[in-house]
Structure formats: structure tokens, C-alpha cells
mmCIF file of C-alpha atoms and ligand atoms in Angstrom:
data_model
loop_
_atom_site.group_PDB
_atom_site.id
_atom_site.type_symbol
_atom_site.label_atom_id
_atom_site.label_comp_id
_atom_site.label_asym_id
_atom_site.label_seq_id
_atom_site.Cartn_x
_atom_site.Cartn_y
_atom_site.Cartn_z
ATOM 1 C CA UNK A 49 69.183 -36.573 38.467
ATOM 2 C CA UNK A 50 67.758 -33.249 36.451
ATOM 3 C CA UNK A 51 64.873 -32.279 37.236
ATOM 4 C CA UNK A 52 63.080 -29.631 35.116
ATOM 5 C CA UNK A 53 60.506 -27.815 36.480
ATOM 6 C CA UNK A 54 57.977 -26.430 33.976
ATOM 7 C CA UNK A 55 54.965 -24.329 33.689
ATOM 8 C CA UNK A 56 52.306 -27.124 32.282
ATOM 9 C CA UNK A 57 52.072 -30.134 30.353
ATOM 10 C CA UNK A 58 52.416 -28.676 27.063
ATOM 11 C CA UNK A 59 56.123 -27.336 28.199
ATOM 12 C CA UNK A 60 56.630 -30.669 29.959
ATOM 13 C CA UNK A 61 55.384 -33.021 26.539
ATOM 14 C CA UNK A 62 57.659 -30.004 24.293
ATOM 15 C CA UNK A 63 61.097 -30.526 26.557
ATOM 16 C CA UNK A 64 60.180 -34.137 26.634
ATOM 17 C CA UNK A 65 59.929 -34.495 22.521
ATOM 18 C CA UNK A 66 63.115 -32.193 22.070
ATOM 19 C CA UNK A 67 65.260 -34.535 24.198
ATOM 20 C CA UNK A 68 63.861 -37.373 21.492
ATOM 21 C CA UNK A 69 64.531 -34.645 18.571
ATOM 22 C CA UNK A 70 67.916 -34.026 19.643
ATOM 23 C CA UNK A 71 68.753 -37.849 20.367
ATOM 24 C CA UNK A 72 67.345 -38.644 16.732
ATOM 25 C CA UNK A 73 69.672 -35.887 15.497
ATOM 26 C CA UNK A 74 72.332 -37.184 16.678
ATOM 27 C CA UNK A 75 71.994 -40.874 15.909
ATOM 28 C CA UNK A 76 69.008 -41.766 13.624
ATOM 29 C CA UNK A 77 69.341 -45.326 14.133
ATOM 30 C CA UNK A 78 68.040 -44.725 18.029
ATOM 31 C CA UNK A 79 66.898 -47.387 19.784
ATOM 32 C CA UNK A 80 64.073 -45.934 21.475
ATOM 33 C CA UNK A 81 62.285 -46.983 25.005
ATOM 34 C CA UNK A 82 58.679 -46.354 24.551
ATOM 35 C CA UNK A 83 55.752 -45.602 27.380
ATOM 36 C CA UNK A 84 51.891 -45.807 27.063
ATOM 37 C CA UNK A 85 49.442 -44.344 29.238
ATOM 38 C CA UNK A 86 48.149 -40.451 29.078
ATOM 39 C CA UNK A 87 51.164 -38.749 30.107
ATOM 40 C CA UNK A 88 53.242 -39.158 26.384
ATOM 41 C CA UNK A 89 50.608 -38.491 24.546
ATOM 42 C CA UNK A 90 50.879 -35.078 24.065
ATOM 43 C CA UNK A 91 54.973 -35.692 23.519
ATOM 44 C CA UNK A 92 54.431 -38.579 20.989
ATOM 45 C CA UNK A 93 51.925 -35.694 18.988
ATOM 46 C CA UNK A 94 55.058 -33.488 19.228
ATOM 47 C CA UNK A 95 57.220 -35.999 17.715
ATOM 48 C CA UNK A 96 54.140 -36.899 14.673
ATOM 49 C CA UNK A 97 54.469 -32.960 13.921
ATOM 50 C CA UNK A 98 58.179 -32.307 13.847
ATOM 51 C CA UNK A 99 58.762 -36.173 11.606
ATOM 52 C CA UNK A 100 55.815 -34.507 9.112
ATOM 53 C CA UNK A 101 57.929 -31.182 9.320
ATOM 54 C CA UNK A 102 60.918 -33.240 8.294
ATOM 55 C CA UNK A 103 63.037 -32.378 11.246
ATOM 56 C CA UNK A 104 63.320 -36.235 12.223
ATOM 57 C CA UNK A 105 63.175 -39.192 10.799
ATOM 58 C CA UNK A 106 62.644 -42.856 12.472
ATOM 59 C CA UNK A 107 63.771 -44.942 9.279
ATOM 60 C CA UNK A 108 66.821 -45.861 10.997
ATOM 61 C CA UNK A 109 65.478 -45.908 14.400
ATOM 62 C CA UNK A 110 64.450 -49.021 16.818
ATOM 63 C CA UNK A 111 61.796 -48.860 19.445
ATOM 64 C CA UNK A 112 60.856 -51.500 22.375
ATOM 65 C CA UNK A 113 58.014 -50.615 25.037
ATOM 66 C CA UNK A 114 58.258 -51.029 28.329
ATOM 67 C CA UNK A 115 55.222 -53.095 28.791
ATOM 68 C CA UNK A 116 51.842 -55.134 27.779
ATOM 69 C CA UNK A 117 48.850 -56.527 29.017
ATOM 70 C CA UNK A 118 49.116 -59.883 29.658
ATOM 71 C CA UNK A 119 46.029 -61.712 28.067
ATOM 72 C CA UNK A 120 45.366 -59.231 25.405
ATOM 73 C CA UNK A 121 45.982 -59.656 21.506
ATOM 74 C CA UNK A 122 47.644 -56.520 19.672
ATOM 75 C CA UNK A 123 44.801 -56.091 18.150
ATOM 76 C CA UNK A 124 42.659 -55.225 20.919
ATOM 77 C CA UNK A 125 42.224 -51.788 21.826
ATOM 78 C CA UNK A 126 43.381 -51.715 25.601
ATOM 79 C CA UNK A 127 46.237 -53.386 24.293
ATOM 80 C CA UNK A 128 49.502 -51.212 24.831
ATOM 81 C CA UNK A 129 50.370 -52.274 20.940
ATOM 82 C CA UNK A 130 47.125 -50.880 19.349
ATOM 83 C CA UNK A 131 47.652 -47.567 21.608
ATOM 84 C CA UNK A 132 51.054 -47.538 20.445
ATOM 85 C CA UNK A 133 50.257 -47.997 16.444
ATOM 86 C CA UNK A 134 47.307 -45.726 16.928
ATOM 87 C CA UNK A 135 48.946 -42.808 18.755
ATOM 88 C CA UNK A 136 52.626 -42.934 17.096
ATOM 89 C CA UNK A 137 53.575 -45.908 15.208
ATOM 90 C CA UNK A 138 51.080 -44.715 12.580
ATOM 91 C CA UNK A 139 51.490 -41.197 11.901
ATOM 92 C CA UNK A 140 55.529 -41.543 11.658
ATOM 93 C CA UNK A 141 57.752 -43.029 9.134
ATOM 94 C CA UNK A 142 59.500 -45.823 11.549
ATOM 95 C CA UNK A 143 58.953 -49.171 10.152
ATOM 96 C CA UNK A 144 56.631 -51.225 12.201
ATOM 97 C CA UNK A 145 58.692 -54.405 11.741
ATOM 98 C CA UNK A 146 61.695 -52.536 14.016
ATOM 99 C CA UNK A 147 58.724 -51.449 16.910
ATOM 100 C CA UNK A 148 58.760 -54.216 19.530
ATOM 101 C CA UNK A 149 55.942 -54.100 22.091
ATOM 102 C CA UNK A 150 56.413 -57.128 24.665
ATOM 103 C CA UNK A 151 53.578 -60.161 23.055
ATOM 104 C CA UNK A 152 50.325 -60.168 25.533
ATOM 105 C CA UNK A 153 49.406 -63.401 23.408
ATOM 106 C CA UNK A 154 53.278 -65.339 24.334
ATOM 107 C CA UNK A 155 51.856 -68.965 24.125
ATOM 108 C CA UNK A 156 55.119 -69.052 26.886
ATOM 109 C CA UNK A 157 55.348 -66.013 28.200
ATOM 110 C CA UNK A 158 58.435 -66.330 30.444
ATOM 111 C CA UNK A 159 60.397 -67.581 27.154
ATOM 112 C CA UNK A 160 58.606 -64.032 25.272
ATOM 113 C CA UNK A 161 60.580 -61.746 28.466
ATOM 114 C CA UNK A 162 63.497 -63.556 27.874
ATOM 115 C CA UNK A 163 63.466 -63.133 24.069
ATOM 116 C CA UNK A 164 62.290 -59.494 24.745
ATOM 117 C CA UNK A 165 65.798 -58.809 26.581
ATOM 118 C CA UNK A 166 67.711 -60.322 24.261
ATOM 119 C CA UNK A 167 66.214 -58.407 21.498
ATOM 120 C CA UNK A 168 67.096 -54.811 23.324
ATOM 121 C CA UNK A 169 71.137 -56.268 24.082
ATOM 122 C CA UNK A 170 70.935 -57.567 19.966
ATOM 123 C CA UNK A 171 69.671 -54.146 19.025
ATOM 124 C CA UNK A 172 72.755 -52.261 21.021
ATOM 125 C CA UNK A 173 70.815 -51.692 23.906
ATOM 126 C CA UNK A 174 67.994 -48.841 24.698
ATOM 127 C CA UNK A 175 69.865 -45.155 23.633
ATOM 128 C CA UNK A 176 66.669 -43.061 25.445
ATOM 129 C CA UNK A 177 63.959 -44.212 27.334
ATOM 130 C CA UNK A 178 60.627 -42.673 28.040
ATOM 131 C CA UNK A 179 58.841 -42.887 31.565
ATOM 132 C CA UNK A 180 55.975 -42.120 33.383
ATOM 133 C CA UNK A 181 55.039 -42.756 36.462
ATOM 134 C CA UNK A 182 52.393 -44.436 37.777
ATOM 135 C CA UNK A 183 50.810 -42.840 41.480
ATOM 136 C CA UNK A 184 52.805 -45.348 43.813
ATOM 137 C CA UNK A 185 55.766 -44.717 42.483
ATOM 138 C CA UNK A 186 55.630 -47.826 39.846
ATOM 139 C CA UNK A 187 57.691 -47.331 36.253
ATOM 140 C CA UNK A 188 56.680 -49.422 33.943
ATOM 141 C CA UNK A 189 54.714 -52.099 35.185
ATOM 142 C CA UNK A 190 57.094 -52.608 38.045
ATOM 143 C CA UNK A 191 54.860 -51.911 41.325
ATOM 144 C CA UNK A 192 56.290 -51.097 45.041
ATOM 145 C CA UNK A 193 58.571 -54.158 45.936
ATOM 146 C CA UNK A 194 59.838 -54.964 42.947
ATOM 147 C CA UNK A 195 63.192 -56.076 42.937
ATOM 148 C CA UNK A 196 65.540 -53.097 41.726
ATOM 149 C CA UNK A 197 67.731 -55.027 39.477
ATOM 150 C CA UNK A 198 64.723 -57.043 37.775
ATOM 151 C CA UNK A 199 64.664 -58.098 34.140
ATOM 152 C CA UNK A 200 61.941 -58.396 31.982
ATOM 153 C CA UNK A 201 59.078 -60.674 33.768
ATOM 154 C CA UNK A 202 55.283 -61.227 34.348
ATOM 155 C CA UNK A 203 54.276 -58.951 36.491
ATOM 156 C CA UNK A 204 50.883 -59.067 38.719
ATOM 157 C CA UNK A 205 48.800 -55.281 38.653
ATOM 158 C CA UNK A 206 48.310 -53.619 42.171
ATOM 159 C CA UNK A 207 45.025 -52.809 42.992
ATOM 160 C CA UNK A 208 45.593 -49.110 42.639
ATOM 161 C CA UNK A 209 47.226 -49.679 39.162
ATOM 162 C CA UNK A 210 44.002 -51.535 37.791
ATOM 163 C CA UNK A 211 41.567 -48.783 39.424
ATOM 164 C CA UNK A 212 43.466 -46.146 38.117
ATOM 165 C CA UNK A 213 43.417 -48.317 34.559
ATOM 166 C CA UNK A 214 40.108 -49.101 34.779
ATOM 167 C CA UNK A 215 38.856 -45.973 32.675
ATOM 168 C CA UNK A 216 40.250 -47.305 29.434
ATOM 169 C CA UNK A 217 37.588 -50.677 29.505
ATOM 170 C CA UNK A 218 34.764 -51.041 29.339
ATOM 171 C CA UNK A 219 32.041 -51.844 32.738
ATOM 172 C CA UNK A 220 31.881 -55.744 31.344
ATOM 173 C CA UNK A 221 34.976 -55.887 29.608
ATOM 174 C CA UNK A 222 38.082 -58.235 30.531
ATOM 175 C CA UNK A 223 40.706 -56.212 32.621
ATOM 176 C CA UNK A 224 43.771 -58.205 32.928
ATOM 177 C CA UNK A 225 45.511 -58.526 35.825
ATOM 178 C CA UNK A 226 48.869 -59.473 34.915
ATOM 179 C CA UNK A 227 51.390 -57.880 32.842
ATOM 180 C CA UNK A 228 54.961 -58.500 30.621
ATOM 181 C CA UNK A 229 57.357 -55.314 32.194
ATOM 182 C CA UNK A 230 60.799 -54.350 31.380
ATOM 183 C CA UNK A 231 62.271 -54.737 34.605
ATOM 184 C CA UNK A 232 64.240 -52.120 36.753
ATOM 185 C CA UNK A 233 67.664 -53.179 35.817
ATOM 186 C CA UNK A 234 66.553 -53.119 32.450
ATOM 187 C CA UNK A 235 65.294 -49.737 32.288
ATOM 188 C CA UNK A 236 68.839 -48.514 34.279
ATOM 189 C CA UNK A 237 70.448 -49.991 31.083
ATOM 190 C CA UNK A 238 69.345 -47.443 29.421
ATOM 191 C CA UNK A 239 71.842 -45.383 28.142
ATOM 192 C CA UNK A 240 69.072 -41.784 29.007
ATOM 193 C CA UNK A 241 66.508 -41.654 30.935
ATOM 194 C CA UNK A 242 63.891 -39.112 30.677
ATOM 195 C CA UNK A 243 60.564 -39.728 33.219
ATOM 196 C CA UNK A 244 57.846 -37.052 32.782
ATOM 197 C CA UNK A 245 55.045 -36.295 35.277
ATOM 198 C CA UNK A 246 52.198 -33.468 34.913
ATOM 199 C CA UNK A 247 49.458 -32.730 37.771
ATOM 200 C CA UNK A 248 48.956 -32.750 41.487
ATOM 201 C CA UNK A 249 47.789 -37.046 41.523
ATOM 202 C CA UNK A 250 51.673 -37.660 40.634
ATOM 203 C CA UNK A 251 52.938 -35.082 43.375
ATOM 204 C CA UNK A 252 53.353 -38.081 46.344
ATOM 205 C CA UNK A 253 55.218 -39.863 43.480
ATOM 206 C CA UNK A 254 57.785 -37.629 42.484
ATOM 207 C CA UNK A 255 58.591 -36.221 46.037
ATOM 208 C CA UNK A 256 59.677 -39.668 46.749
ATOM 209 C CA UNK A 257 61.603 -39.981 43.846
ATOM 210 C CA UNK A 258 63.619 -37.008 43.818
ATOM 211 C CA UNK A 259 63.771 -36.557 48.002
ATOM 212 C CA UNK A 260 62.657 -40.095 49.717
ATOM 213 C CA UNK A 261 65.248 -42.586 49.855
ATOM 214 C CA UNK A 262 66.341 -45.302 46.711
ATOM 215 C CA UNK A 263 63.811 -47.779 47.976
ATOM 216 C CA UNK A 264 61.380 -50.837 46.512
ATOM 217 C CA UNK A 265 58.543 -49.281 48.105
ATOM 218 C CA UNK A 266 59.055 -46.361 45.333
ATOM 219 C CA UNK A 267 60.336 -47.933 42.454
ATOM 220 C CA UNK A 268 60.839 -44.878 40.319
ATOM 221 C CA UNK A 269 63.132 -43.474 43.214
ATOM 222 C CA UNK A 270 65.913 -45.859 42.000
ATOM 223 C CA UNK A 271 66.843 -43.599 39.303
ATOM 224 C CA UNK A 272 68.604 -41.622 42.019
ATOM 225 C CA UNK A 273 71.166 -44.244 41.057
ATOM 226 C CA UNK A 274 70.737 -43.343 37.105
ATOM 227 C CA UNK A 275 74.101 -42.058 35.405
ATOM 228 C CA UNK A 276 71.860 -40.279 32.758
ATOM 229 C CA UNK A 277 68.262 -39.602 34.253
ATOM 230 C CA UNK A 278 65.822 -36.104 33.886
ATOM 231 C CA UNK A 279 63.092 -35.918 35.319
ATOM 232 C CA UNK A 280 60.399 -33.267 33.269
ATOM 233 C CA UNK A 281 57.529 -32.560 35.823
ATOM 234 C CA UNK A 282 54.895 -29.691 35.930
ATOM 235 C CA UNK A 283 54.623 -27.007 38.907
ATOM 236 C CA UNK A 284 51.420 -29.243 39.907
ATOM 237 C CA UNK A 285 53.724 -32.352 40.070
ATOM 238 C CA UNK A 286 56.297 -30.719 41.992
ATOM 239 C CA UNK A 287 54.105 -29.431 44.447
ATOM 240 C CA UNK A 288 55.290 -31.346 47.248
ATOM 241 C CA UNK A 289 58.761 -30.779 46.709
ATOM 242 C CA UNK A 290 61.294 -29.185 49.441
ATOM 243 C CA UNK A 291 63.878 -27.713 47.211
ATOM 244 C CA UNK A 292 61.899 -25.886 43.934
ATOM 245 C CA UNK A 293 63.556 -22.925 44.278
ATOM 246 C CA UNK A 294 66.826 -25.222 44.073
ATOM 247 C CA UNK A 295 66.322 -27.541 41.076
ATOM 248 C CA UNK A 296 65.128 -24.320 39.282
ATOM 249 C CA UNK A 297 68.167 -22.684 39.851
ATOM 250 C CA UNK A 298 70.398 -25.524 38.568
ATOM 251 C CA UNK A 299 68.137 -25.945 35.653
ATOM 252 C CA UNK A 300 68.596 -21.812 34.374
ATOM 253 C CA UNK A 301 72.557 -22.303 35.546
ATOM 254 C CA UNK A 302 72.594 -25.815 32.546
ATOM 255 C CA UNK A 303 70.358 -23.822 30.204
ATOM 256 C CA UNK A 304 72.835 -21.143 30.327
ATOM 257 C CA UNK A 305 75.901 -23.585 30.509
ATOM 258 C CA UNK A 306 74.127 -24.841 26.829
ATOM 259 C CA UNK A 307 73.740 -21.984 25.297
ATOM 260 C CA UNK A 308 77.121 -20.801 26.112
ATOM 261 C CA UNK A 309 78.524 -24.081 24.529
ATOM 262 C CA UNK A 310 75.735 -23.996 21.544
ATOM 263 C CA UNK A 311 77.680 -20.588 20.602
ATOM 264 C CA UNK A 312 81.049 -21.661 20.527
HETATM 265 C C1 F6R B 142 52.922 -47.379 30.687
HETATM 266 C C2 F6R B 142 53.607 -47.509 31.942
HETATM 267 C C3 F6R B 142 53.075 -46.971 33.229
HETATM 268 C C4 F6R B 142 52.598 -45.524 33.122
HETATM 269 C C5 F6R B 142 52.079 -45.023 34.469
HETATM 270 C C6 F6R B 142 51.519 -43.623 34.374
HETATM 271 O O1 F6R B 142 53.652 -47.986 29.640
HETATM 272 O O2 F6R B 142 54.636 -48.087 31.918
HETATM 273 O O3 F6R B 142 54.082 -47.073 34.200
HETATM 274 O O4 F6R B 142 53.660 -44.725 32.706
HETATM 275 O O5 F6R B 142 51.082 -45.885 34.937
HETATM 276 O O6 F6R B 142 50.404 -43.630 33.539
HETATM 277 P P1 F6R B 142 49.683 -42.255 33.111
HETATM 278 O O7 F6R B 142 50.636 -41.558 32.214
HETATM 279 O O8 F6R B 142 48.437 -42.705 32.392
HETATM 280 O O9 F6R B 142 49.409 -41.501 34.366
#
């Protein structure tokens, strides 16, 4: 794993939307892995601003999220679809027909996961994919104990995951319960990785994903076994880390490593 240490969010969404930049760069038929919740926001901003500037385009490129509310129409707006369209899908010149967000409204929605997976293998398979990470550990909607070579599946909510999501709805409003996620093996597909975590709530999380051991009881911590996998946190998120001083010092000896290469 890298893991990048950074001052703040902003520097933590900024490294996060270059790694996208440079990926689009490279191949601008991407197939992207997308995330909701507050973490990319800032990041998916980033990426609106540098597609106006005409530094990227998504016209070529592919995207599939990681996960939906189960229950919930695209249309609504808790539904990871409408945040999508609202805070990217919008604002950027990808065409919506080539964004997949897993269907909340499946009339069969074991058939819809396995459709969902054979869309990403049909589309060449996910080139980058965007994390966060949820308190417990969870990626996607995969909580503690999920199995680490999953596929895409209904998942049911922790407790903690539907407190913490509670802010988005309303007092009397429906909160589902159950979910469509990507699974675990499906997100090690991934050809990149990149999970980003700012502030001192995500601090538990991310010392037992970098230093605690590959276990279901920390689902994030299985990208230990990633090929490809950075991890973009703030100092706040790092907090409870053992070996700062350490991943900083690997991170200035890459930078350097880069910019020797960028010169030659
Ligand atoms: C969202 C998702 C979740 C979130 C996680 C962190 O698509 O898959 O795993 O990444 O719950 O959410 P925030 O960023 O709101 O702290």
C-alpha cells in the first residue's frame, strides 16, 4: 500500500483528482469506480473544474458506483444516483448512458448484482476505483464480516452505518436498510485503488487498515493484499498511526523517484 499523508482535505480531494487526471490522460476511455458520501465531494469538484478547463475529458470514459440504496428510485434525492448526477455526472461531459449506478428499484435484485458484474467484466473491468471509508472499517457497503472475496450482493446496513447516514433524510422520511454493494473481490479487481480519508472520526479506521491485520472485522484492511492500492488520508486521519514519520518518508523518497523519471 501508499499511503500519503497530507496537510487537509483540500490536499487530500487535489492528490485524489490528479490520480483521476493522470489516469484519464493516459487512457480516456477509463472505466471509472465511483464513491458517494462526503468524502469525494470536494475531489469530484476538482475533476468538474479541470474537465471545464479542458484538461480532461470523460467522452470516452465508463463509470460504475460502488453502491445504492436498496428501496430507493434514482430519482429520489438520498438516492446514491441523484447524488451522483447532481454532484458530477452533471457538470462533466461523460455521457450519462455509460454511468452505471447499481438499480435501488431491481424488480429482482439478485439478477440486477449479477448483471451489475457482468457489466464491469463487459466494459474491461474497473481501470481506478475511488474509496472511502466508512468508521468501522466498511468500503463500499461491505460492513465488518463480509466475506473478502464477495461479489456484488444485497447487503443489510449496520446500525452505525444508518446513524451515521441518518443526516441526509429527513426525521419521517424512509431510511432503507438494505443496500446493492460491489463486493470485496470486486473492488480488488480493480486494476488502482485509491481510498481517501480526512478527519479524526476515520482515525480507528485507517489504523486498522494500514497496521491491524487483513481481517473481516475491518474490511477496508484487505487492501493490504491490493497489487495497486494508495491510500490519501489527512494528518487528522492518521492520527492514530505508529509509523507517520515512516510512510512520510517513503512518500518524499516516490515523489522524488517521479520527478527524477518526469525529467528524463
Ligand atoms: C459510498 C460508500 C461508503 C462511504 C463511507 C464513508 O458510496 O461506499 O463506503 O465511502 O461510508 O462515507 P463518508 O465519506 O460520508 O464519510
Amino acid at each position: 500500500m501508499q499511503i500519503v499523508i497530507l496537510k487537509d482535505a483540500t490536499e487530500v480531494a487535489e492528490y485524489g483528482a490528479n490520480l483521476f487526471v493522470n489516469q484519464l490522460q493516459k487512457k480516456p476511455a477509463s472505466v471509472l469506480g465511483l464513491a458517494t458520501g462526503s468524502t469525494p465531494v470536494a475531489l469530484y469538484q476538482n475533476l468538474i473544474a479541470r474537465n471545464h478547463a479542458g484538461d480532461i475529458s470523460f467522452a470516452n470514459a465508463i463509470s460504475f458506483n460502488l453502491d445504492e440504496y436498496l428501496g430507493l428510485d434514482g430519482d429520489h434525492p438520498q438516492s446514491y444516483r441523484y447524488f451522483m448526477n447532481q454532484q458530477l455526472f452533471n457538470h462533466i461531459d461523460i455521457d450519462i448512458n455509460n454511468t452505471h449506478v447499481p438499480p435501488g428499484n431491481a424488480a429482482d435484485p439478485i439478477v440486477a448484482c449479477e448483471v451489475y458484474e457482468q457489466q464491469i467484466a463487459q466494459a474491461g473491468g474497473i481501470d481506478i476505483q475511488l474509496l472511502g471509508i466508512g468508521r468501522n472499517g466498511h468500503i463500499g457497503f461491505n460492513e465488518p464480516s463480509s466475506g473478502l472475496t464477495s461479489r456484488t450482493r444485497v447487503k443489510t446496513l449496520t446500525k452505525a452505518t444508518i446513524e451515521d447516514n441518518a443526516r441526509f433524510f429527513a426525521e419521517d422520511e424512509y431510511q432503507p436498510h438494505l443496500s446493492i454493494t460491489m463486493g470485496i473481490g470486486t473492488i480488488l479487481d480493480a486494476k488502482k485503488v485509491v481510498l481517501l480519508a480526512t478527519g479524526e472520526n476515520k482515525a480507528q479506521a485507517i489504523k486498522a487498515t494500514v497496521e491491524g491485520p487483513l481481517t473481516a472485522a475491518c474490511p477496508a484492511s484487505v487492501l493490504q493484499m491490493h497489487r495497486n492500492a494508495v491510500i490519501v488520508i489527512d494528518e487528522a486521519a492518521s492520527s492514530q498511526l505508529a509509523d507517520v514519520d515512516f510512510y512520510k518518508h517513503i512518500e518524499a523518497e516516490n515523489q522524488k523517484l517521479l520527478a527524477r523519471l518526469a525529467r528524463k
